[in-house]
C-alpha positions as MATLAB code, in Angstrom:
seq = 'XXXXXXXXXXXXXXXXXXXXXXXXXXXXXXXXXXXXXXXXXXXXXXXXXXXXXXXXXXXXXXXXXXXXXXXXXXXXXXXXXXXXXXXXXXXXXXXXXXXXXXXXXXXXXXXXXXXXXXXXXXXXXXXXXXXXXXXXXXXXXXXXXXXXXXXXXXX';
ca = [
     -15.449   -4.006   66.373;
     -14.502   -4.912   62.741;
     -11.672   -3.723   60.612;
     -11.428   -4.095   56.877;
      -7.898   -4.785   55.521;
      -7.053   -4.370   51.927;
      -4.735   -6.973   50.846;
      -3.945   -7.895   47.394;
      -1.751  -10.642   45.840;
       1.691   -9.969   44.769;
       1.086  -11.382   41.422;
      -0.818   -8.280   40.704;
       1.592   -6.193   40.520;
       5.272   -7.594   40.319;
       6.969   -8.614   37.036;
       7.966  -11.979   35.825;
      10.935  -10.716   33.869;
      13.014   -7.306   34.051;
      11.913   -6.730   30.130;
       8.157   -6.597   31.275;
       6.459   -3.717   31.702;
       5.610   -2.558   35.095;
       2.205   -3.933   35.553;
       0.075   -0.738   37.033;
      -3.342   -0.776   38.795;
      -6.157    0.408   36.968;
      -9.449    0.941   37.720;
     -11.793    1.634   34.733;
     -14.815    2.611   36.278;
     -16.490    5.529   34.361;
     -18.027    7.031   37.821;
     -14.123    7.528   39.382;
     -12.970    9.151   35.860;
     -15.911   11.358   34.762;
     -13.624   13.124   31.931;
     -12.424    9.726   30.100;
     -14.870   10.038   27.503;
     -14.070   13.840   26.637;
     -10.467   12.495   26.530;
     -11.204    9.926   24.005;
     -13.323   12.272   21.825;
     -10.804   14.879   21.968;
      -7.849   12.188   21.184;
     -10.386   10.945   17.801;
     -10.870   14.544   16.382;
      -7.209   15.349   16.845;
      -6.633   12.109   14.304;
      -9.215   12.830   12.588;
      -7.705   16.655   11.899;
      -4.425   15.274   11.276;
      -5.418   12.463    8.661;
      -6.841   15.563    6.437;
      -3.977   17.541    6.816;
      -1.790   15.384    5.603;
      -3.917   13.868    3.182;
      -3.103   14.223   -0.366;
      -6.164   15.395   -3.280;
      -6.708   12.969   -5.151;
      -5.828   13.752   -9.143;
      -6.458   11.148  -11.140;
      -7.978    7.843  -12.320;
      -5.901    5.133  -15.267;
      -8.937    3.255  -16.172;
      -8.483    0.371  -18.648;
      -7.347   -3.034  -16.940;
      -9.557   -5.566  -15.833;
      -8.349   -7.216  -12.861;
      -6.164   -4.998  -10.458;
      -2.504   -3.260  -10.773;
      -0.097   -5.374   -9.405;
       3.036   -4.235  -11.113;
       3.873   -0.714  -12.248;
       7.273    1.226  -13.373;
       7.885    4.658  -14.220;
      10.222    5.868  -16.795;
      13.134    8.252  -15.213;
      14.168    9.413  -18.661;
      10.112    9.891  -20.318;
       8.282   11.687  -17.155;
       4.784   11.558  -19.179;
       4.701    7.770  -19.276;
       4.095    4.708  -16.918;
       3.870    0.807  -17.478;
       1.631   -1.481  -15.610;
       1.082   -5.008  -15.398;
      -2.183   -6.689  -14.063;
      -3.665   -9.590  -12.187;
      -5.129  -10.791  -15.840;
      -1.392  -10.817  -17.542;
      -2.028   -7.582  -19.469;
       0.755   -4.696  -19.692;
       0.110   -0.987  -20.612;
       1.850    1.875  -20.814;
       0.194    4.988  -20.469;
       0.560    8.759  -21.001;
      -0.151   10.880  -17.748;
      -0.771   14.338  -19.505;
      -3.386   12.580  -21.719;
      -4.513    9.558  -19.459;
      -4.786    7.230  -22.326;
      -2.945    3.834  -22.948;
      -0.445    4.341  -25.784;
       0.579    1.078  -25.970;
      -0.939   -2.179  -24.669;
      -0.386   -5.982  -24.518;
      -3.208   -7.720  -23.929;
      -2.002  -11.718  -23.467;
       1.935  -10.417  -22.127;
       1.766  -13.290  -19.245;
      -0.350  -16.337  -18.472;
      -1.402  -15.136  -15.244;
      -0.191  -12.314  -12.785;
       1.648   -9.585  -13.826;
       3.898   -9.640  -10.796;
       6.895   -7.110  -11.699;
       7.617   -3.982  -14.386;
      10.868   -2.307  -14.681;
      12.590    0.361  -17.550;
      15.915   -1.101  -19.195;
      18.399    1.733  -17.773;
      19.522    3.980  -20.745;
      18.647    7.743  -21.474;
      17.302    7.151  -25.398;
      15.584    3.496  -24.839;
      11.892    2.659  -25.232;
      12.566   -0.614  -23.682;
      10.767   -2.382  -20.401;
      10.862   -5.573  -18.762;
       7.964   -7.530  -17.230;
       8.187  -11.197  -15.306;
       4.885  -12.599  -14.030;
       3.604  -15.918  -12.259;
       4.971  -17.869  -15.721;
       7.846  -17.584  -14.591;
       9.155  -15.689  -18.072;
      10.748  -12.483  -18.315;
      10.247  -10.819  -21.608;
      11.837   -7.757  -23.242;
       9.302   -5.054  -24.586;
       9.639   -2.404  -26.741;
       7.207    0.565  -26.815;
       8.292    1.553  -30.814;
       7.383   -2.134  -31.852;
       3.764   -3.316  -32.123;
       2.428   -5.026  -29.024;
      -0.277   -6.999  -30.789;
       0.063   -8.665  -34.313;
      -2.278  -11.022  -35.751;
      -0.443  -13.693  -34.722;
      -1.017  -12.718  -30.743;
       2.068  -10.751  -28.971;
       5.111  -10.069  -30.221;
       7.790   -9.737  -27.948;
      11.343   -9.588  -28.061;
      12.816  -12.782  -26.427;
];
């Protein structure tokens, strides 16, 4: 007569630490869990469901840099107008209603635009923008960005 013993190693299933998680036998056979794929399908629609609810439409497009946004600032005082800085070391500010640029500096930095911000002050026109050349300039959007002698900032 024979008699089959099931015997596993205590490895298996004890913890090394406290912090561990409790290591649980698992046996992922699809012929001992017939409904795992129905799980899994109904698990992927209910994402799927919940990434359009919450999805937002989408409104609008700024077209008019070259390389990508990398820098961008909104005014708190002027709600119709944003400044951008790009990969290519151009700044623009642009009006939302109209989606034009209004103003533009072409050459602002030698390299990335890496950071935009409004000088705090209800009445001011007035932005700052540091990129990878390691200057920080003053800008002014009732001054001309570009003069024929290049840009024009306030330093």
């Amino acid at each position: 007569m024979k008699i089959k013993a099931l015997s596993r190693s205590t490895a298996e299933y004890t913890r090394e630490t406290k912090s561990d998680i409790q290591k649980l036998p698992r046996n992922i056979d699809p012929e001992l869990h017939p409904l795992e794929r129905a799980r899994e399908y109904k698990r992927a629609l209910n994402a799927a469901k919940l990434e359009r609810m919450f999805a937002k439409p989408f409104l609008a497009s700024l077209s008019g840099h070259i390389d990508g946004v990398y820098a961008m600032a909104k005014n708190p005082w002027d709600l119709d107008s944003v400044v951008t800085g790009s990969g290519d070391g151009e700044l623009r500010m642009w009006s939302l209603s109209s989606q034009e640029t209004v103003w533009r500096a072409p050459e602002a930095h030698r390299g990335i635009v890496k950071g935009v911000c409004n000088i705090p002050g209800g009445e001011t026109d007035r932005f700052l923008s540091v990129g990878t050349d390691k200057l920080v300039k003053v800008w002014s959007r009732s001054e001309s960005a570009v003069a024929s002698d290049g840009i024009t900032p306030e330093t």
